[in-house]
PDB file of C-alpha atoms and ligand atoms in Angstrom:
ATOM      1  CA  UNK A   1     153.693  69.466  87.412  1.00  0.00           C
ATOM      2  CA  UNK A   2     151.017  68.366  89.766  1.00  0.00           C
ATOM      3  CA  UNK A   3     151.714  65.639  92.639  1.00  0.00           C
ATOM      4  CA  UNK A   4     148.917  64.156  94.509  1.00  0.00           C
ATOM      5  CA  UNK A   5     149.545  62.345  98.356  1.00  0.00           C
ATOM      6  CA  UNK A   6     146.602  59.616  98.704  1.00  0.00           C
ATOM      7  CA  UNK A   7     146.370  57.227 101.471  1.00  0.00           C
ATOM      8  CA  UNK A   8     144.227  56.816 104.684  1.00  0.00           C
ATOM      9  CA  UNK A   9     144.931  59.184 108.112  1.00  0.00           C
ATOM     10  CA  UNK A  10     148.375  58.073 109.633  1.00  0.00           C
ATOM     11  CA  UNK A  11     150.057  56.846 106.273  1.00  0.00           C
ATOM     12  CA  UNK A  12     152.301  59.560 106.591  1.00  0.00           C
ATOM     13  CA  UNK A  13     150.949  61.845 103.851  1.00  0.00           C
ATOM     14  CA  UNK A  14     152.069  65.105 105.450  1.00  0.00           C
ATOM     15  CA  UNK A  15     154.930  63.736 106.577  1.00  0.00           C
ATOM     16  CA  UNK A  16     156.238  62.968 103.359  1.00  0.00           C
ATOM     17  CA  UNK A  17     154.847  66.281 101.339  1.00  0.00           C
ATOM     18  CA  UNK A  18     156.732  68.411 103.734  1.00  0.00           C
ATOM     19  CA  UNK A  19     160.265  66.597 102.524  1.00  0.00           C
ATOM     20  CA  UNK A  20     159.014  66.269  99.277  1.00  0.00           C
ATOM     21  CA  UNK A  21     158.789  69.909  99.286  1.00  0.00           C
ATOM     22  CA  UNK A  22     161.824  71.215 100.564  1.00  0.00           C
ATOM     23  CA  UNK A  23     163.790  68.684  98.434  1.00  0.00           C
ATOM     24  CA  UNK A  24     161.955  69.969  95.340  1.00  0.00           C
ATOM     25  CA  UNK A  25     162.447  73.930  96.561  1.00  0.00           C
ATOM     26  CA  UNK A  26     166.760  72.797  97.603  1.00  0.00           C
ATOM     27  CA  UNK A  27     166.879  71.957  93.424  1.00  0.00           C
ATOM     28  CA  UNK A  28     165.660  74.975  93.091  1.00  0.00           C
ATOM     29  CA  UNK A  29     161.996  74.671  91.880  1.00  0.00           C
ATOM     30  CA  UNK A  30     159.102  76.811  92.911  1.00  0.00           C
ATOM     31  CA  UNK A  31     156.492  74.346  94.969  1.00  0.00           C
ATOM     32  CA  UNK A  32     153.213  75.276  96.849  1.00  0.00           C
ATOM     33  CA  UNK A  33     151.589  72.576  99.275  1.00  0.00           C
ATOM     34  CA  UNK A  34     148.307  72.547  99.701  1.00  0.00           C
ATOM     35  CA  UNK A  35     146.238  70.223 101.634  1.00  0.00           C
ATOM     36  CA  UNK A  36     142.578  68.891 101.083  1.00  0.00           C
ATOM     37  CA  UNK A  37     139.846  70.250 102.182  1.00  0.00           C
ATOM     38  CA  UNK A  38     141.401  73.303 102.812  1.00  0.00           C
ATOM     39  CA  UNK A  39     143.908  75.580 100.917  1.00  0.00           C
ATOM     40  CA  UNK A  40     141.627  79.062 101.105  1.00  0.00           C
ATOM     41  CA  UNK A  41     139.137  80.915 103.202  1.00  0.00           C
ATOM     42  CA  UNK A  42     135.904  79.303 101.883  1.00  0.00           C
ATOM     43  CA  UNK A  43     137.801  75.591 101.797  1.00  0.00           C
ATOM     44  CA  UNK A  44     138.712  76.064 105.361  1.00  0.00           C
ATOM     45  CA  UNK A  45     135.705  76.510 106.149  1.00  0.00           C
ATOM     46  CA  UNK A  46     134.019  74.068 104.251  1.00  0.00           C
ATOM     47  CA  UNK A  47     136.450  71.596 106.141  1.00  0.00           C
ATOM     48  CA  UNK A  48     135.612  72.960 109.244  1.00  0.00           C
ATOM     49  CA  UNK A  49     132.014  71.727 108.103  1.00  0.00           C
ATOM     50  CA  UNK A  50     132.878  68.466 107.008  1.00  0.00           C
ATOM     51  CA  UNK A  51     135.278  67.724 109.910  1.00  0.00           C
ATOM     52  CA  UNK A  52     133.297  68.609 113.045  1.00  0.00           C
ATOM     53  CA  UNK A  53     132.470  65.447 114.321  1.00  0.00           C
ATOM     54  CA  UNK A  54     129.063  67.187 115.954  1.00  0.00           C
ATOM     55  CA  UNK A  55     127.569  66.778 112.045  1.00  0.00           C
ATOM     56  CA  UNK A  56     125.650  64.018 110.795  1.00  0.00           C
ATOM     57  CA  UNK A  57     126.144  64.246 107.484  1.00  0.00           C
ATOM     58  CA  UNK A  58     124.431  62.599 104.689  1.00  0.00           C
ATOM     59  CA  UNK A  59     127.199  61.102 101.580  1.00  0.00           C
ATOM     60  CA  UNK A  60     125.982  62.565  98.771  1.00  0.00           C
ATOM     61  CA  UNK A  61     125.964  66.111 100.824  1.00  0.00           C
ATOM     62  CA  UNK A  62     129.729  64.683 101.967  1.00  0.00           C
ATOM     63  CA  UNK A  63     130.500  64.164  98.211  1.00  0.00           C
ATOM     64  CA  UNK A  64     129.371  67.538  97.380  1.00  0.00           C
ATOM     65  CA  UNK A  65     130.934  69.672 100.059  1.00  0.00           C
ATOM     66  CA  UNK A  66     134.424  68.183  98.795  1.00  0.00           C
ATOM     67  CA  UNK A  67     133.875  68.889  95.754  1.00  0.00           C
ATOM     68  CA  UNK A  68     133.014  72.054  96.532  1.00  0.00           C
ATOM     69  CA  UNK A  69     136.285  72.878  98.269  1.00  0.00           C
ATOM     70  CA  UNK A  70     138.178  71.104  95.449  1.00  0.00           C
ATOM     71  CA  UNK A  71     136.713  73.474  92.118  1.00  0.00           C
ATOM     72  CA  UNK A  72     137.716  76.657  94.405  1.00  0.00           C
ATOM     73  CA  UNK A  73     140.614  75.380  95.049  1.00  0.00           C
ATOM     74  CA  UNK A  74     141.662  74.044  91.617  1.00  0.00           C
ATOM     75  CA  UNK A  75     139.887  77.382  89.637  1.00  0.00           C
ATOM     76  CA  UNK A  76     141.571  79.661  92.137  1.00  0.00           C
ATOM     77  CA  UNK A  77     144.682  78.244  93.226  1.00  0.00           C
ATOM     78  CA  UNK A  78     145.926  75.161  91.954  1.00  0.00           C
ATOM     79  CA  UNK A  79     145.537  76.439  88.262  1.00  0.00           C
ATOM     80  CA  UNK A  80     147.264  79.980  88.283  1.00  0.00           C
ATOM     81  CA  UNK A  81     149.772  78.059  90.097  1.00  0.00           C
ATOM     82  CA  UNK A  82     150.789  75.416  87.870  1.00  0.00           C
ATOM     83  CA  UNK A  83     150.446  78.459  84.926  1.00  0.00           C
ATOM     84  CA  UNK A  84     153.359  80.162  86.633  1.00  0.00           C
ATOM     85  CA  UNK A  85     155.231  77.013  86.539  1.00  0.00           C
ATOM     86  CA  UNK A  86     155.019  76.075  90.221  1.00  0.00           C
ATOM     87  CA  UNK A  87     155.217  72.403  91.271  1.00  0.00           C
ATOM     88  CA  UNK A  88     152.076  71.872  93.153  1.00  0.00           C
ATOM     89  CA  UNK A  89     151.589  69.046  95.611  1.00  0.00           C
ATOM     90  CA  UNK A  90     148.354  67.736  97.052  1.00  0.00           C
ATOM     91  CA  UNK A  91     147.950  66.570 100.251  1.00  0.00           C
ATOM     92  CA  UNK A  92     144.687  64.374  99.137  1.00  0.00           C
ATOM     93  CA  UNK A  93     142.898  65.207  95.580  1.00  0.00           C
ATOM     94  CA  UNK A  94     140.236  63.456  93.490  1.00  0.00           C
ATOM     95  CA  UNK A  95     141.272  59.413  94.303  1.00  0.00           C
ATOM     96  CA  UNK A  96     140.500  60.565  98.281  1.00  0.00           C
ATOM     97  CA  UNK A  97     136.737  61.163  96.643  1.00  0.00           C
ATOM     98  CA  UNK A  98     136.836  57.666  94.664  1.00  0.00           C
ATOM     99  CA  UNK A  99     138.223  55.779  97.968  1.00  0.00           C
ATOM    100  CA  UNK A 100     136.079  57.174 100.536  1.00  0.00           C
ATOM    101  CA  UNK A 101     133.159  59.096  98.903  1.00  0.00           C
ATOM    102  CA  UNK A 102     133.096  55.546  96.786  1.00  0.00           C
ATOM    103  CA  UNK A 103     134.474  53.077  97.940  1.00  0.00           C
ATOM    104  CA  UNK A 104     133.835  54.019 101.885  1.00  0.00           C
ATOM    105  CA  UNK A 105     130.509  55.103 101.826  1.00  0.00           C
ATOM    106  CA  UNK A 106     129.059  53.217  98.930  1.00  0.00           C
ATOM    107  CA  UNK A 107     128.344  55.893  96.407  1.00  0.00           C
ATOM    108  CA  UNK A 108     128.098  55.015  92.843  1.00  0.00           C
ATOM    109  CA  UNK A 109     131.080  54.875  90.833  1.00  0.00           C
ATOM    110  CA  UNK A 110     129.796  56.795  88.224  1.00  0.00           C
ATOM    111  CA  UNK A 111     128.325  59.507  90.326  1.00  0.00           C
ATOM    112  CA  UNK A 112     132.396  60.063  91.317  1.00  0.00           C
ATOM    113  CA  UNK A 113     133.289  60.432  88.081  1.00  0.00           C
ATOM    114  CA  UNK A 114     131.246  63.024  87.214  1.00  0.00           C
ATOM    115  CA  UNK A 115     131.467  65.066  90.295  1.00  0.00           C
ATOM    116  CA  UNK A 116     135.378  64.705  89.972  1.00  0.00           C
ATOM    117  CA  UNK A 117     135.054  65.885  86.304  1.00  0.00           C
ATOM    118  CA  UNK A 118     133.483  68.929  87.707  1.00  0.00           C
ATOM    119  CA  UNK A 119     135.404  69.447  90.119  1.00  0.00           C
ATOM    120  CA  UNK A 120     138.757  69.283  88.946  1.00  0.00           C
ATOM    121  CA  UNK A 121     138.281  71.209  85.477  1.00  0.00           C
ATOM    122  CA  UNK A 122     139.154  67.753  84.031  1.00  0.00           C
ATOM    123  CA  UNK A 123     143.023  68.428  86.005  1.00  0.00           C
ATOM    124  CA  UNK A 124     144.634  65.127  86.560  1.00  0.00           C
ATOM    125  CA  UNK A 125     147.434  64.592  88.603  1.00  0.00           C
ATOM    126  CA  UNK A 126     150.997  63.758  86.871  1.00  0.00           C
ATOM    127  CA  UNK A 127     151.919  61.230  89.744  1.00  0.00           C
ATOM    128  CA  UNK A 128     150.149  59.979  92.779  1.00  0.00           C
ATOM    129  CA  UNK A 129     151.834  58.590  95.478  1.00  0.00           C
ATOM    130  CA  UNK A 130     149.739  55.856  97.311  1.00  0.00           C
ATOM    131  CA  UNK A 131     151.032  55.035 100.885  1.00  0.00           C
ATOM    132  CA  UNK A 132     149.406  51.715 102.092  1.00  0.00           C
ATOM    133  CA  UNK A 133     148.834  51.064 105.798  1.00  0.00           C
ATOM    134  CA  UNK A 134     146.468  48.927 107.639  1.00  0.00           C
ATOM    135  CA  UNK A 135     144.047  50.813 109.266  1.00  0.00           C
ATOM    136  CA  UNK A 136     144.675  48.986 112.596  1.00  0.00           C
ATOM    137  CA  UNK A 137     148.432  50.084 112.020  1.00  0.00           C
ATOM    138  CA  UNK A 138     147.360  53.607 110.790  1.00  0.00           C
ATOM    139  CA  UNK A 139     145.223  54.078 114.064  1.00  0.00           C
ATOM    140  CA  UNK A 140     147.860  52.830 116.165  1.00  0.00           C
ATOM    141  CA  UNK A 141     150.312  55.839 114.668  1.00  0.00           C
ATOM    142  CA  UNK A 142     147.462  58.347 115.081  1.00  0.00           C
ATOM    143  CA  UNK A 143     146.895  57.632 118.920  1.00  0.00           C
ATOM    144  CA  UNK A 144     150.662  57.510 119.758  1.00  0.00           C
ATOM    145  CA  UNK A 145     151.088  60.900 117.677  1.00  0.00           C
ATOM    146  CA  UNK A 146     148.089  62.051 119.779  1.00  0.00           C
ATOM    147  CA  UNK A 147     149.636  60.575 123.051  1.00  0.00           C
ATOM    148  CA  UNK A 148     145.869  58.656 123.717  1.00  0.00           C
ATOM    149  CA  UNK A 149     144.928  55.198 124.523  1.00  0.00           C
ATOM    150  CA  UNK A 150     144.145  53.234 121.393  1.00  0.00           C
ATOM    151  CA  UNK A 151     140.009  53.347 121.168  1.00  0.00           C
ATOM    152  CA  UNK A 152     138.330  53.542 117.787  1.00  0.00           C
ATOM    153  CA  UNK A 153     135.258  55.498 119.457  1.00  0.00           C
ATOM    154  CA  UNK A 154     137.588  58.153 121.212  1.00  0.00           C
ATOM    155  CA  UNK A 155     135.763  61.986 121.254  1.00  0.00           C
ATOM    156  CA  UNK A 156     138.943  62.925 120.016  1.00  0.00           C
ATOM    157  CA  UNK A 157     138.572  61.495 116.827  1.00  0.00           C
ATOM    158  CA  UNK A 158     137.094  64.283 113.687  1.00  0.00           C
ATOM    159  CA  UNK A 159     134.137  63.095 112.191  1.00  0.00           C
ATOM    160  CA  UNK A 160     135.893  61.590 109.185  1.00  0.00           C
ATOM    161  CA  UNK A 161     138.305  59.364 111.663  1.00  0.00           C
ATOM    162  CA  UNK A 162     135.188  58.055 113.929  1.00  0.00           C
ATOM    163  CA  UNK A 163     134.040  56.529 110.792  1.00  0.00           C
ATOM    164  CA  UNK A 164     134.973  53.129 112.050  1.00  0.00           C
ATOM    165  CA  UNK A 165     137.687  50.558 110.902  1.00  0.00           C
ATOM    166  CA  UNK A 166     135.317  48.889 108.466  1.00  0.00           C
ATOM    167  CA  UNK A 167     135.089  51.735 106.546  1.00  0.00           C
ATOM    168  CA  UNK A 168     138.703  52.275 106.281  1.00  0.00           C
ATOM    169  CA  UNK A 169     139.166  48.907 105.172  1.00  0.00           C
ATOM    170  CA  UNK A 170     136.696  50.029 102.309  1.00  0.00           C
ATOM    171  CA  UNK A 171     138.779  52.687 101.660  1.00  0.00           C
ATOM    172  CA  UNK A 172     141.613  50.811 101.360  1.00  0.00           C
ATOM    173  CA  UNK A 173     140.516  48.367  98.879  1.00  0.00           C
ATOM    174  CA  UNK A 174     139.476  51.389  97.021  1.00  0.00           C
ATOM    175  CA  UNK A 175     142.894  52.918  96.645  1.00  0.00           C
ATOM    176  CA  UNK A 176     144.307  49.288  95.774  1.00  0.00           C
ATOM    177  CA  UNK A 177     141.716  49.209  93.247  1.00  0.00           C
ATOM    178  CA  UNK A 178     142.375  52.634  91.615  1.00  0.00           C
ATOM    179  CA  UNK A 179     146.095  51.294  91.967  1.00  0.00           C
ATOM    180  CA  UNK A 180     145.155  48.205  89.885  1.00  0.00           C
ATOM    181  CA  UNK A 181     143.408  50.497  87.324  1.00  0.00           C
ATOM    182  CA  UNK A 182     146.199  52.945  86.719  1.00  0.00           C
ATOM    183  CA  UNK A 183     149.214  51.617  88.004  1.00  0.00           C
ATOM    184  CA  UNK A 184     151.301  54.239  85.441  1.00  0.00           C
ATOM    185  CA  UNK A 185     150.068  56.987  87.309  1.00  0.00           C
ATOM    186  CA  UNK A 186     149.659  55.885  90.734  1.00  0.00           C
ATOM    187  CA  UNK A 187     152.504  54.587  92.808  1.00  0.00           C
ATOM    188  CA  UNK A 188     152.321  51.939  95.452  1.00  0.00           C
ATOM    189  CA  UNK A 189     154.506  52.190  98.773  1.00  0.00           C
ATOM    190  CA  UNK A 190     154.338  50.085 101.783  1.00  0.00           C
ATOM    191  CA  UNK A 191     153.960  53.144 104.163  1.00  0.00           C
ATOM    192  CA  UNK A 192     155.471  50.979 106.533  1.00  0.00           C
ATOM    193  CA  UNK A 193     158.670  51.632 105.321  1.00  0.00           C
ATOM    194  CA  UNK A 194     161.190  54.274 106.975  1.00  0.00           C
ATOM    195  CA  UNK A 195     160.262  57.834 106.483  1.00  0.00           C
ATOM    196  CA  UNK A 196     163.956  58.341 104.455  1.00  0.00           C
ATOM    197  CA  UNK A 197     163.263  55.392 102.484  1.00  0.00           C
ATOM    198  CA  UNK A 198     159.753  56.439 101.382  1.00  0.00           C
ATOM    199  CA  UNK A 199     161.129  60.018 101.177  1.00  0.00           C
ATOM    200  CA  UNK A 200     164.252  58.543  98.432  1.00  0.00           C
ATOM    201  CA  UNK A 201     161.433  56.636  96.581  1.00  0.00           C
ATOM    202  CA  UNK A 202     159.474  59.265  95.936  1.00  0.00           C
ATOM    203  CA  UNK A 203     162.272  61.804  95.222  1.00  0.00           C
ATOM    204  CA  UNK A 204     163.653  59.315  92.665  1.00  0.00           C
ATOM    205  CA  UNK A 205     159.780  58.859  91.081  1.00  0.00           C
ATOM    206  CA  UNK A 206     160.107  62.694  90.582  1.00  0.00           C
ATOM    207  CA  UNK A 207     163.059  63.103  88.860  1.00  0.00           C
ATOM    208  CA  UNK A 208     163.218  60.371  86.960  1.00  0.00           C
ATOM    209  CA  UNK A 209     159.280  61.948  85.903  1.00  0.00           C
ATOM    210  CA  UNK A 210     160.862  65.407  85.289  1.00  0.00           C
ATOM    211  CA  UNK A 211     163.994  63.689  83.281  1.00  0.00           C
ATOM    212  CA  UNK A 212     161.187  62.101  80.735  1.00  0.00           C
ATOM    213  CA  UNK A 213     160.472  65.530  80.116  1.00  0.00           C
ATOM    214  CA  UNK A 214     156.747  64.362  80.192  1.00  0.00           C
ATOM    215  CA  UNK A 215     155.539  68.199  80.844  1.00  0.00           C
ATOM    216  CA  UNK A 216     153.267  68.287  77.994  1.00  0.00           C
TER     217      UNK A 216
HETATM  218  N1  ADP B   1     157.260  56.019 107.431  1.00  0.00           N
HETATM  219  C1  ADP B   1     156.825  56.174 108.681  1.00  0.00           C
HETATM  220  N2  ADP B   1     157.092  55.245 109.619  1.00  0.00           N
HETATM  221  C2  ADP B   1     156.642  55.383 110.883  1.00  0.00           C
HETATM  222  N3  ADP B   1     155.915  56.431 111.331  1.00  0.00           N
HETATM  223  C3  ADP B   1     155.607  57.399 110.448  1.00  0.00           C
HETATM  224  C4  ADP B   1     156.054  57.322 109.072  1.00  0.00           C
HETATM  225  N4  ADP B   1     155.607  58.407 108.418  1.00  0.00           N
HETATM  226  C5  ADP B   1     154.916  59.139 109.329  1.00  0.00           C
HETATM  227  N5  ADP B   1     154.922  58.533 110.548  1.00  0.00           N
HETATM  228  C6  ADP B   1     154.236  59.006 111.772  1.00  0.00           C
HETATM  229  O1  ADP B   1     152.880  58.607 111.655  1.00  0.00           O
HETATM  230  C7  ADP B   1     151.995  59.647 112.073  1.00  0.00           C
HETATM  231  C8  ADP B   1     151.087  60.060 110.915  1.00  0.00           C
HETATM  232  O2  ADP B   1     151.876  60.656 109.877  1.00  0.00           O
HETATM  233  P1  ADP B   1     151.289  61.819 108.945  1.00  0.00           P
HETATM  234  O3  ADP B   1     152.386  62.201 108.031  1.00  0.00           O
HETATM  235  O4  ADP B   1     150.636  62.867 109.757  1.00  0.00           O
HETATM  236  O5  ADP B   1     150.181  60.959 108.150  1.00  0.00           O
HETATM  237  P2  ADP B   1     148.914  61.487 107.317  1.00  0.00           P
HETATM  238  O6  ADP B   1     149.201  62.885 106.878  1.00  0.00           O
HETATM  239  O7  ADP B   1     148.824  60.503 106.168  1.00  0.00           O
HETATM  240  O8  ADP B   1     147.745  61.353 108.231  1.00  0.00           O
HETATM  241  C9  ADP B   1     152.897  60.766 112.565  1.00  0.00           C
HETATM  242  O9  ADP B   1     153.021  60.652 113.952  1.00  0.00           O
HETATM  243  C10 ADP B   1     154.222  60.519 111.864  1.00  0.00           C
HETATM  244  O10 ADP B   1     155.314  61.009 112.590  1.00  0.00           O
HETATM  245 MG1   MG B   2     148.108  64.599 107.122  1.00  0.00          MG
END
């Protein structure tokens, strides 16, 4: 079973992957988190590359350094794993490339699709959970967590965060819209909500998934 985490920075992605986890691993399952870019040598690197807010970096070279990261992930992790029976969950997967690469930056839909094709060995996430936030509410959480004043040109933003809040609106339209398109898989929660009451949401999703016996 794979699980993907989408939403902007500050939705509470990791927050909720890290319960998520250990409530999965108390009933006894096998789970591996893994978080995007990242996950193995060359991905960490490759996200130290696409992080760094030093690098001006062009979208399509963007696009393709995700994607990058993603097919060594998926080939050499994410794969075996789900062979062995694990329950993987994805801190970010192919809808982050749709609502930013996309959506955000203005690359062509069709482009994505074909890049995500390749990149994901045609692997499509099971469930998604979407957790919707402003971005001026998603900032605000960021800069508290980060103990800063609120400023959306801060140096201690990555390169990715200093993108500005028009983008993130972008991107947020973008995950509504993938929403809208596949509502089945993707799941909508107001990530405003209390961490306990997203976490019982999203436990429920799971089971009640696992209870349709929808592993095919
Ligand atoms: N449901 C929630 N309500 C209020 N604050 C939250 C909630 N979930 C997470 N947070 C806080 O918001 C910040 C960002 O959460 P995090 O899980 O790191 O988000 P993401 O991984 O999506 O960037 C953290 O300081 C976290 O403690
Ligand atoms: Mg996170």
């Amino acid at each position: 079973m794979l699980i993907t985490f989408e939403g902007i920075d500050g939705a509470g992605k990791s927050t909720q992957v890290a319960r998520l986890k250990r409530h999965l691993q108390e009933l006894g399952h096998e789970v591996l988190t893994l978080r995007e870019p990242g996950g193995t040598e060359v991905c960490e690197n490759i996200r130290e590359l696409l992080l760094q807010s030093k690098h001006d970096i062009a979208p399509v070279t963007e696009l393709l350094l995700f994607a990058a990261s993603r097919a060594e992930l998926v080939e050499k992790v994410i794969l075996p794993a789900l062979e062995q029976g694990s329950i993987v969950i994805l801190d970010r997967f192919s809808d982050s490339t749709t609502a930013y690469q996309g959506y955000g930056r203005g690359l062509s839909l069709e482009l994505l699709e074909k890049v995500n094709g390749i990149a994901t060995f045609g692997l499509r996430p099971d469930i998604t959970f979407f957790l919707d936030i402003t971005p001026e509410d998603a900032m605000i959480r960021k800069f508290s967590e980060k103990s800063l004043p609120l400023a959306f040109d801060s140096e201690e933003l990555d390169r990715m965060e200093s993108s500005g809040l028009e983008f993130y609106r972008r991107v947020r339209d973008g995950y509504l819209r993938i929403h809208e398109s596949e509502p089945e898989r993707m799941v909508l929660l107001d990530a405003r909500l209390s961490p306990q009451i997203l976490h019982e949401r999203i436990s429920g999703k799971v089971e009640q998934w696992s209870a349709a016996g929808r592993n095919a």
